[in-house]
Amino acid sequence: MTRTLTLAGAVLVGLLTGCATSEPPKPQAAPAQPAPQVAQPAAAPAPMAAATPAPPPPPAWQQGRPASMADSRLAPVAGKNTVTPASEIPLDKLKLPPGFKVEVWSTGTPGIRAMSRGASGKIYAGTRGLGRVYEISDNGKERSSRVVVDKLNQPAVAIHKGRLYVMAIDKVLRYDGIEKNPNVAPVDMTAAFKLPPQQHHNWKYLRFGPDGKLYVPFGAPCNICALPTQEYAQIRRYNADGTGMEVIATGVRNTQGFDFHPVTKELWFTDHGRDWLGDDGPEDELNRLGKKGQFFGFPSCHANGIADPDIKKDNACKGVTLPVRTMGPHAATMGLHFYTGKMFPAKYRNVAFVARKGSWNRTTKMGYDVVTVNADAQGRNPVMTPFITGFADPAANTFWGRPTYFLQMPDGSLLLSDEQLGAIYRISYSAKK
């Protein structure tokens, strides 16, 4: 009985499982076990390629140079910045009008630029590349010099009421009573003057005006550009303590010298034209500020009404105050002085003397001389005339000196600084008997 039921159950199971035979199922093999894994050392990461450093930005003087001039060899002229003995200065090469004489007044002040004379007769002068301020003393027979302060960022100077003002790109110092106390500690006045930070064309020329205010330029921080802020390309004036700041002129690319007309007391100033538009322009300028707030064109208008091809503007020269006279392309027009002494002939009275330091952005050198500009008090009918030539050799396209700034002495003679040779020349006149 039991066996019959078992066989029947097997048949039933086979039917249910779809098997055609009554044989029991074959045993299934156990699943294969994976082979044991052997740990392998991690592969070293592939070395990363070294990042190519970004090329350094071009120097500021190359800004605005077109691709067509990429191979140009024109570059700023390096200063000598070492002492040049008087015996090595070829004064015999200089030519002046009849009756005038030039002599070496002092040497040993490399890089000397603008000068300012104190009541004691001591002369103070700044520099650019060396960062020095010099004091020059005269005992009646010879001159000696010392360094007042060093390692400033392109300092300029002015002495006023016994106080020496020194302004660098990022610092303003005042030395009270320095003529009597050579070791006086400076007063730091930097915060009061709120100096713009960018360096290019931000070196200074300082001058106290007839109103007792300190006049200071702040150049464009570029060769040619839309200004990053409005605090550049302008001339300001301050009270002597840094208060009362006023912007009196705008659109001034890079003035390196100014003076006040002896009759009108108006400010006249030089200005450098932009670079990289070719040998013949735009020209430097001699300007007159007829009223506060005049606009002199930068960056869209240059010289006698030349529209800039890079910083374009509709009617670019509309409303621009044009110069009294253009002063030659790339000539580096520097110091300006209206002669008021009695030593020179009367025809030089109130005439502007202008030092042209000399070009670098020009194939054939321009400037390296002193000229006069004779115009009326309103700047009309200007006539430019060579006064000192011979700092350059046109035939060889070379130079040896770079005249920069003037200082009129009590006897009516003029001092002229030479930044290249670190010398000061004295210009005098004696009528032939």
Short mmCIF file of C-alpha atoms in Angstrom, two decimals:
data_model
loop_
_atom_site.label_atom_id
_atom_site.label_comp_id
_atom_site.label_asym_id
_atom_site.label_seq_id
_atom_site.Cartn_x
_atom_site.Cartn_y
_atom_site.Cartn_z
CA MET A 1 0.00 0.00 0.00
CA THR A 2 2.64 2.32 1.07
CA ARG A 3 4.78 1.59 -2.01
CA THR A 4 1.83 2.12 -4.39
CA LEU A 5 1.15 5.55 -2.94
CA THR A 6 4.82 6.44 -3.18
CA LEU A 7 4.99 5.50 -6.85
CA ALA A 8 1.84 7.37 -7.61
CA GLY A 9 3.23 10.43 -5.81
CA ALA A 10 6.39 10.22 -7.88
CA VAL A 11 4.41 10.06 -11.07
CA LEU A 12 2.37 13.03 -9.95
CA VAL A 13 5.51 15.04 -9.09
CA GLY A 14 6.97 14.20 -12.48
CA LEU A 15 3.87 15.40 -14.23
CA LEU A 16 3.84 18.54 -12.23
CA THR A 17 7.50 19.26 -12.97
CA GLY A 18 7.21 18.39 -16.67
CA CYS A 19 9.61 15.40 -16.40
CA ALA A 20 8.97 12.50 -18.89
CA THR A 21 10.57 9.87 -16.72
CA SER A 22 10.08 8.71 -13.26
CA GLU A 23 13.84 8.80 -12.44
CA PRO A 24 14.67 10.95 -9.51
CA PRO A 25 16.56 14.23 -10.38
CA LYS A 26 20.35 14.07 -10.53
CA PRO A 27 22.16 15.84 -7.80
CA GLN A 28 23.34 19.44 -8.77
CA ALA A 29 27.03 20.41 -8.54
CA ALA A 30 27.90 22.98 -5.91
CA PRO A 31 28.49 26.51 -7.31
CA ALA A 32 32.14 27.24 -8.11
CA GLN A 33 33.96 29.34 -5.52
CA PRO A 34 35.86 32.42 -6.83
CA ALA A 35 39.62 32.14 -6.82
CA PRO A 36 41.26 34.00 -3.97
CA GLN A 37 42.37 37.55 -4.99
CA VAL A 38 45.99 38.55 -4.54
CA ALA A 39 46.49 42.23 -3.62
CA GLN A 40 48.44 44.15 -6.27
CA PRO A 41 50.48 47.25 -5.49
CA ALA A 42 48.74 50.49 -6.56
CA ALA A 43 50.06 51.96 -9.78
CA ALA A 44 51.90 55.30 -9.41
CA PRO A 45 49.87 58.24 -10.76
CA ALA A 46 51.04 59.57 -14.09
CA PRO A 47 53.09 62.74 -13.62
CA MET A 48 51.15 65.94 -14.37
CA ALA A 49 52.51 68.15 -17.11
CA ALA A 50 54.12 71.32 -15.68
CA ALA A 51 51.88 74.35 -16.14
CA THR A 52 53.28 76.82 -18.64
CA PRO A 53 53.83 80.10 -16.79
CA ALA A 54 51.96 83.06 -18.18
CA PRO A 55 54.24 85.46 -20.01
CA PRO A 56 55.03 88.59 -18.01
CA PRO A 57 53.06 91.68 -19.01
CA PRO A 58 54.90 94.00 -21.36
CA PRO A 59 56.59 97.02 -19.77
CA ALA A 60 54.42 100.08 -19.41
CA TRP A 61 56.27 101.98 -22.14
CA GLN A 62 55.21 99.36 -24.72
CA GLN A 63 51.51 99.85 -24.01
CA GLY A 64 49.75 101.11 -27.12
CA ARG A 65 52.40 99.79 -29.51
CA PRO A 66 50.63 98.38 -32.58
CA ALA A 67 51.34 94.90 -33.93
CA SER A 68 52.88 96.49 -37.01
CA MET A 69 55.64 97.89 -34.77
CA ALA A 70 56.21 94.75 -32.68
CA ASP A 71 59.78 94.45 -33.98
CA SER A 72 60.64 98.06 -33.20
CA ARG A 73 63.90 98.56 -31.35
CA LEU A 74 62.80 101.89 -29.90
CA ALA A 75 62.93 101.92 -26.10
CA PRO A 76 63.39 104.48 -23.30
CA VAL A 77 66.92 105.77 -22.89
CA ALA A 78 68.64 104.49 -19.75
CA GLY A 79 69.98 107.09 -17.36
CA LYS A 80 73.69 107.07 -16.49
CA ASN A 81 73.05 107.42 -12.73
CA THR A 82 76.75 107.60 -11.84
CA VAL A 83 78.96 110.57 -11.11
CA THR A 84 80.44 112.35 -14.13
CA PRO A 85 83.48 114.55 -13.39
CA ALA A 86 83.42 118.06 -14.83
CA SER A 87 86.47 117.20 -16.94
CA GLU A 88 84.39 114.62 -18.85
CA ILE A 89 81.55 117.01 -19.79
CA PRO A 90 82.06 118.31 -23.36
CA LEU A 91 80.77 121.85 -22.85
CA ASP A 92 82.66 122.99 -25.94
CA LYS A 93 79.98 121.25 -28.02
CA LEU A 94 77.22 123.55 -26.74
CA LYS A 95 76.13 126.52 -28.84
CA LEU A 96 74.38 129.59 -27.39
CA PRO A 97 73.46 133.04 -28.77
CA PRO A 98 76.25 135.63 -28.83
CA GLY A 99 77.17 137.02 -25.42
CA PHE A 100 75.92 133.96 -23.47
CA LYS A 101 78.23 131.61 -21.60
CA VAL A 102 77.65 128.15 -20.14
CA GLU A 103 79.84 126.58 -17.46
CA VAL A 104 79.70 123.61 -15.10
CA TRP A 105 78.32 124.90 -11.79
CA SER A 106 78.23 121.57 -9.92
CA THR A 107 78.58 117.83 -10.46
CA GLY A 108 78.23 114.69 -8.38
CA THR A 109 74.42 114.55 -8.26
CA PRO A 110 73.44 111.66 -10.58
CA GLY A 111 69.93 111.77 -12.01
CA ILE A 112 69.25 115.34 -10.83
CA ARG A 113 65.99 116.88 -12.00
CA ALA A 114 63.93 119.83 -10.71
CA MET A 115 65.59 122.26 -8.28
CA SER A 116 64.27 124.57 -5.56
CA ARG A 117 66.31 127.22 -3.71
CA GLY A 118 65.94 128.12 -0.05
CA ALA A 119 66.49 131.49 1.61
CA SER A 120 69.98 130.44 2.72
CA GLY A 121 71.02 129.71 -0.85
CA LYS A 122 70.94 125.94 -0.44
CA ILE A 123 69.42 124.13 -3.40
CA TYR A 124 67.31 120.99 -3.13
CA ALA A 125 66.62 118.63 -6.02
CA GLY A 126 64.85 115.35 -6.66
CA THR A 127 65.55 112.38 -8.91
CA ARG A 128 63.59 109.61 -10.61
CA GLY A 129 65.53 106.39 -11.00
CA LEU A 130 67.69 106.75 -7.88
CA GLY A 131 64.98 107.84 -5.46
CA ARG A 132 67.23 110.49 -3.88
CA VAL A 133 66.81 114.05 -2.72
CA TYR A 134 69.96 116.17 -2.83
CA GLU A 135 70.99 119.27 -0.91
CA ILE A 136 73.59 121.39 -2.71
CA SER A 137 75.55 124.05 -0.83
CA ASP A 138 77.66 126.87 -2.27
CA ASN A 139 80.46 128.46 -0.21
CA GLY A 140 81.18 131.03 -2.90
CA LYS A 141 84.06 129.08 -4.41
CA GLU A 142 82.76 125.56 -4.88
CA ARG A 143 79.66 123.48 -4.49
CA SER A 144 79.17 120.37 -2.36
CA SER A 145 76.22 118.04 -2.04
CA ARG A 146 74.69 115.52 0.33
CA VAL A 147 71.77 113.10 0.16
CA VAL A 148 68.87 114.24 2.35
CA VAL A 149 66.81 111.09 1.86
CA ASP A 150 67.21 107.98 -0.28
CA LYS A 151 65.20 105.04 -1.61
CA LEU A 152 61.99 106.95 -2.26
CA ASN A 153 59.81 106.28 -5.29
CA GLN A 154 60.76 109.04 -7.75
CA PRO A 155 60.72 112.06 -5.42
CA ALA A 156 60.30 115.72 -6.39
CA VAL A 157 60.84 118.73 -4.14
CA ALA A 158 59.80 122.30 -3.40
CA ILE A 159 60.97 124.52 -0.55
CA HIS A 160 58.51 127.05 0.85
CA LYS A 161 58.88 129.31 3.89
CA GLY A 162 61.78 127.27 5.21
CA ARG A 163 60.02 123.93 4.83
CA LEU A 164 61.17 121.34 2.30
CA TYR A 165 58.31 119.38 0.74
CA VAL A 166 59.21 116.02 -0.78
CA MET A 167 56.57 114.18 -2.78
CA ALA A 168 57.12 110.69 -4.17
CA ILE A 169 54.55 108.51 -5.91
CA ASP A 170 53.41 107.04 -2.60
CA LYS A 171 54.70 109.40 0.08
CA VAL A 172 54.76 113.07 1.13
CA LEU A 173 57.36 114.28 3.63
CA ARG A 174 58.00 117.75 5.07
CA TYR A 175 61.32 118.82 6.57
CA ASP A 176 60.84 121.89 8.78
CA GLY A 177 63.84 124.23 9.10
CA ILE A 178 66.14 121.87 7.20
CA GLU A 179 68.48 124.64 6.04
CA LYS A 180 69.53 125.27 9.67
CA ASN A 181 68.99 121.74 10.98
CA PRO A 182 70.22 119.22 8.40
CA ASN A 183 69.26 116.25 10.57
CA VAL A 184 65.67 117.28 11.20
CA ALA A 185 63.21 114.37 11.21
CA PRO A 186 60.53 114.58 8.51
CA VAL A 187 56.82 114.99 9.11
CA ASP A 188 54.84 112.36 7.18
CA MET A 189 51.97 114.10 5.37
CA THR A 190 51.03 111.27 3.02
CA ALA A 191 47.48 110.72 4.29
CA ALA A 192 46.51 114.37 3.78
CA PHE A 193 47.31 114.40 0.05
CA LYS A 194 45.38 111.24 -0.96
CA LEU A 195 47.83 110.16 -3.67
CA PRO A 196 46.61 107.94 -6.54
CA PRO A 197 48.46 104.59 -6.42
CA GLN A 198 49.43 103.77 -10.01
CA GLN A 199 53.03 104.49 -10.90
CA HIS A 200 53.35 105.17 -14.63
CA HIS A 201 53.50 108.93 -15.38
CA ASN A 202 52.78 109.56 -11.71
CA TRP A 203 56.16 111.10 -10.94
CA LYS A 204 55.76 114.66 -9.79
CA TYR A 205 56.81 118.23 -10.38
CA LEU A 206 56.09 120.52 -7.42
CA ARG A 207 55.66 124.27 -7.44
CA PHE A 208 54.18 126.78 -5.01
CA GLY A 209 52.13 129.36 -6.85
CA PRO A 210 51.68 133.10 -6.29
CA ASP A 211 48.63 132.17 -4.18
CA GLY A 212 50.78 130.17 -1.75
CA LYS A 213 49.22 126.88 -2.82
CA LEU A 214 51.11 123.76 -3.84
CA TYR A 215 50.55 122.72 -7.48
CA VAL A 216 50.99 119.02 -8.33
CA PRO A 217 50.36 116.97 -11.52
CA PHE A 218 49.05 113.39 -11.62
CA GLY A 219 49.76 111.89 -15.04
CA ALA A 220 47.85 109.29 -17.03
CA PRO A 221 48.85 105.76 -15.86
CA CYS A 222 49.44 104.59 -19.43
CA ASN A 223 50.71 105.62 -22.83
CA ILE A 224 47.14 105.76 -24.12
CA CYS A 225 44.02 104.42 -22.39
CA ALA A 226 40.60 105.28 -21.08
CA LEU A 227 41.39 106.44 -17.56
CA PRO A 228 40.76 103.80 -14.87
CA THR A 229 39.53 106.55 -12.53
CA GLN A 230 39.22 110.30 -12.81
CA GLU A 231 42.06 110.98 -10.37
CA TYR A 232 44.66 110.78 -13.17
CA ALA A 233 45.64 113.06 -16.09
CA GLN A 234 45.04 116.18 -14.04
CA ILE A 235 46.74 119.04 -12.21
CA ARG A 236 45.73 119.76 -8.63
CA ARG A 237 46.47 122.42 -6.08
CA TYR A 238 46.47 122.08 -2.31
CA ASN A 239 46.95 124.20 0.75
CA ALA A 240 50.43 123.64 2.11
CA ASP A 241 49.08 121.20 4.72
CA GLY A 242 47.31 119.04 2.12
CA THR A 243 43.82 120.37 2.73
CA GLY A 244 41.60 122.20 0.25
CA MET A 245 42.44 120.04 -2.76
CA GLU A 246 41.14 121.38 -6.10
CA VAL A 247 41.41 119.90 -9.58
CA ILE A 248 42.29 122.82 -11.82
CA ALA A 249 43.01 121.11 -15.16
CA THR A 250 42.07 117.75 -16.73
CA GLY A 251 43.03 115.85 -19.88
CA VAL A 252 46.73 116.44 -19.14
CA ARG A 253 48.66 113.31 -20.13
CA ASN A 254 52.08 113.90 -18.56
CA THR A 255 53.18 117.39 -17.58
CA GLN A 256 56.75 117.57 -16.34
CA GLY A 257 57.07 121.28 -15.67
CA PHE A 258 55.17 124.52 -15.21
CA ASP A 259 55.53 128.16 -14.24
CA PHE A 260 53.31 131.16 -13.61
CA HIS A 261 53.30 133.99 -16.12
CA PRO A 262 54.96 137.06 -14.59
CA VAL A 263 52.20 139.41 -15.80
CA THR A 264 48.95 137.42 -15.58
CA LYS A 265 50.03 134.90 -12.88
CA GLU A 266 48.32 132.21 -15.00
CA LEU A 267 49.72 128.68 -15.00
CA TRP A 268 51.58 127.57 -18.14
CA PHE A 269 52.72 123.97 -18.42
CA THR A 270 54.42 121.49 -20.74
CA ASP A 271 52.84 118.15 -21.70
CA HIS A 272 54.21 115.04 -23.40
CA GLY A 273 52.42 113.64 -26.46
CA ARG A 274 51.55 109.94 -26.67
CA ASP A 275 53.88 107.33 -28.14
CA TRP A 276 53.64 104.72 -30.93
CA LEU A 277 51.87 106.77 -33.59
CA GLY A 278 54.99 107.24 -35.68
CA ASP A 279 57.99 109.52 -35.78
CA ASP A 280 56.14 112.72 -36.50
CA GLY A 281 53.46 112.94 -33.86
CA PRO A 282 51.59 113.71 -31.84
CA GLU A 283 53.75 116.64 -30.76
CA ASP A 284 54.47 117.72 -27.21
CA GLU A 285 52.65 120.81 -26.02
CA LEU A 286 53.10 124.15 -24.24
CA ASN A 287 49.77 124.99 -22.61
CA ARG A 288 48.19 127.91 -20.81
CA LEU A 289 45.52 127.54 -18.15
CA GLY A 290 43.27 130.54 -18.73
CA LYS A 291 40.70 129.48 -16.14
CA LYS A 292 40.17 126.71 -13.64
CA GLY A 293 38.62 123.53 -15.01
CA GLN A 294 39.84 123.61 -18.59
CA PHE A 295 40.15 120.27 -20.44
CA PHE A 296 43.28 119.61 -22.51
CA GLY A 297 42.20 116.57 -24.53
CA PHE A 298 43.70 113.34 -23.21
CA PRO A 299 42.98 110.59 -24.13
CA SER A 300 40.98 111.34 -27.29
CA CYS A 301 42.58 114.53 -28.60
CA HIS A 302 46.24 115.50 -28.90
CA ALA A 303 48.39 118.46 -29.89
CA ASN A 304 46.65 120.89 -32.28
CA GLY A 305 43.53 118.77 -32.69
CA ILE A 306 44.63 115.23 -33.59
CA ALA A 307 41.95 112.66 -32.80
CA ASP A 308 43.34 109.50 -31.23
CA PRO A 309 42.92 106.37 -33.40
CA ASP A 310 42.71 104.01 -30.40
CA ILE A 311 40.51 105.89 -27.92
CA LYS A 312 37.88 107.05 -30.34
CA LYS A 313 35.24 109.66 -29.58
CA ASP A 314 32.80 111.60 -31.72
CA ASN A 315 34.00 115.17 -32.16
CA ALA A 316 37.09 114.19 -30.18
CA CYS A 317 38.56 117.69 -30.01
CA LYS A 318 35.35 119.60 -29.34
CA GLY A 319 35.70 121.66 -26.16
CA VAL A 320 39.43 120.94 -25.85
CA THR A 321 41.80 123.78 -24.93
CA LEU A 322 44.50 123.67 -27.61
CA PRO A 323 48.14 124.47 -26.84
CA VAL A 324 49.86 127.83 -27.09
CA ARG A 325 52.34 126.00 -29.26
CA THR A 326 53.31 122.45 -30.15
CA MET A 327 56.88 121.59 -29.15
CA GLY A 328 57.99 118.81 -31.49
CA PRO A 329 57.19 115.09 -31.68
CA HIS A 330 58.42 112.95 -28.76
CA ALA A 331 60.80 115.73 -27.69
CA ALA A 332 60.22 115.11 -23.93
CA THR A 333 59.46 118.73 -23.09
CA MET A 334 60.38 119.20 -19.44
CA GLY A 335 61.11 122.31 -17.39
CA LEU A 336 59.50 125.67 -18.13
CA HIS A 337 60.73 129.01 -16.77
CA PHE A 338 59.67 132.58 -17.50
CA TYR A 339 62.79 134.72 -17.28
CA THR A 340 62.39 137.73 -14.98
CA GLY A 341 66.02 138.65 -14.25
CA LYS A 342 68.06 141.63 -15.41
CA MET A 343 71.27 139.91 -16.52
CA PHE A 344 69.99 138.78 -19.92
CA PRO A 345 69.11 141.29 -22.65
CA ALA A 346 65.70 142.94 -22.31
CA LYS A 347 64.21 140.92 -25.18
CA TYR A 348 64.32 137.83 -22.94
CA ARG A 349 62.18 139.40 -20.21
CA ASN A 350 59.02 137.29 -19.62
CA VAL A 351 60.10 134.86 -22.36
CA ALA A 352 59.55 131.14 -21.67
CA PHE A 353 62.66 128.96 -21.54
CA VAL A 354 61.82 125.29 -22.21
CA ALA A 355 64.13 122.29 -21.74
CA ARG A 356 63.55 119.40 -24.15
CA LYS A 357 65.18 116.31 -22.64
CA GLY A 358 65.07 114.38 -25.88
CA SER A 359 63.13 111.63 -27.59
CA TRP A 360 63.19 107.84 -27.39
CA ASN A 361 60.07 106.94 -29.41
CA ARG A 362 61.45 108.34 -32.64
CA THR A 363 63.84 106.91 -35.20
CA THR A 364 65.70 110.20 -35.60
CA LYS A 365 66.33 111.90 -32.27
CA MET A 366 64.41 115.07 -31.44
CA GLY A 367 65.03 117.60 -28.68
CA TYR A 368 68.12 117.38 -26.47
CA ASP A 369 68.18 121.17 -26.33
CA VAL A 370 66.83 124.36 -24.78
CA VAL A 371 64.44 126.60 -26.71
CA THR A 372 62.66 129.86 -26.00
CA VAL A 373 59.01 130.59 -26.75
CA ASN A 374 58.16 134.26 -27.12
CA ALA A 375 54.42 135.02 -26.99
CA ASP A 376 52.21 137.69 -25.50
CA ALA A 377 50.66 137.20 -22.06
CA GLN A 378 47.62 135.48 -23.59
CA GLY A 379 49.80 133.06 -25.54
CA ARG A 380 49.23 134.66 -28.93
CA ASN A 381 51.76 134.72 -31.77
CA PRO A 382 54.23 132.26 -30.24
CA VAL A 383 57.69 132.01 -31.77
CA MET A 384 60.01 129.15 -30.82
CA THR A 385 63.77 129.73 -31.16
CA PRO A 386 66.76 127.48 -30.37
CA PHE A 387 68.75 128.70 -27.37
CA ILE A 388 71.17 125.89 -26.45
CA THR A 389 72.04 123.16 -28.92
CA GLY A 390 74.82 120.57 -29.01
CA PHE A 391 73.68 118.00 -26.44
CA ALA A 392 73.06 115.70 -29.43
CA ASP A 393 74.89 114.93 -32.66
CA PRO A 394 72.28 114.80 -35.45
CA ALA A 395 74.71 113.32 -37.94
CA ALA A 396 75.42 110.32 -35.70
CA ASN A 397 71.93 110.27 -34.13
CA THR A 398 73.51 110.20 -30.66
CA PHE A 399 73.45 112.38 -27.55
CA TRP A 400 75.56 112.99 -24.43
CA GLY A 401 73.40 115.18 -22.20
CA ARG A 402 69.72 115.63 -21.34
CA PRO A 403 68.72 119.13 -20.13
CA THR A 404 65.75 119.05 -17.78
CA TYR A 405 65.00 121.98 -15.43
CA PHE A 406 65.84 125.62 -14.70
CA LEU A 407 66.43 127.69 -11.58
CA GLN A 408 66.85 131.47 -11.76
CA MET A 409 69.51 132.79 -9.41
CA PRO A 410 69.41 136.18 -7.61
CA ASP A 411 72.02 137.62 -9.99
CA GLY A 412 69.84 136.80 -13.02
CA SER A 413 71.84 133.81 -14.22
CA LEU A 414 70.03 130.56 -14.96
CA LEU A 415 70.93 127.14 -13.63
CA LEU A 416 70.11 124.18 -15.87
CA SER A 417 70.14 120.57 -14.64
CA ASP A 418 71.36 117.69 -16.79
CA GLU A 419 69.70 114.45 -15.69
CA GLN A 420 71.98 112.28 -17.81
CA LEU A 421 75.30 113.52 -16.41
CA GLY A 422 74.11 114.55 -12.94
CA ALA A 423 75.41 118.08 -13.43
CA ILE A 424 74.14 121.64 -13.11
CA TYR A 425 75.21 124.25 -15.66
CA ARG A 426 75.24 128.01 -15.12
CA ILE A 427 74.10 130.22 -18.00
CA SER A 428 75.19 133.85 -17.86
CA TYR A 429 75.36 136.83 -20.17
CA SER A 430 77.92 139.55 -20.67
CA ALA A 431 77.65 142.17 -23.38
CA LYS A 432 80.69 142.49 -25.60
CA LYS A 433 82.62 145.65 -24.99
#
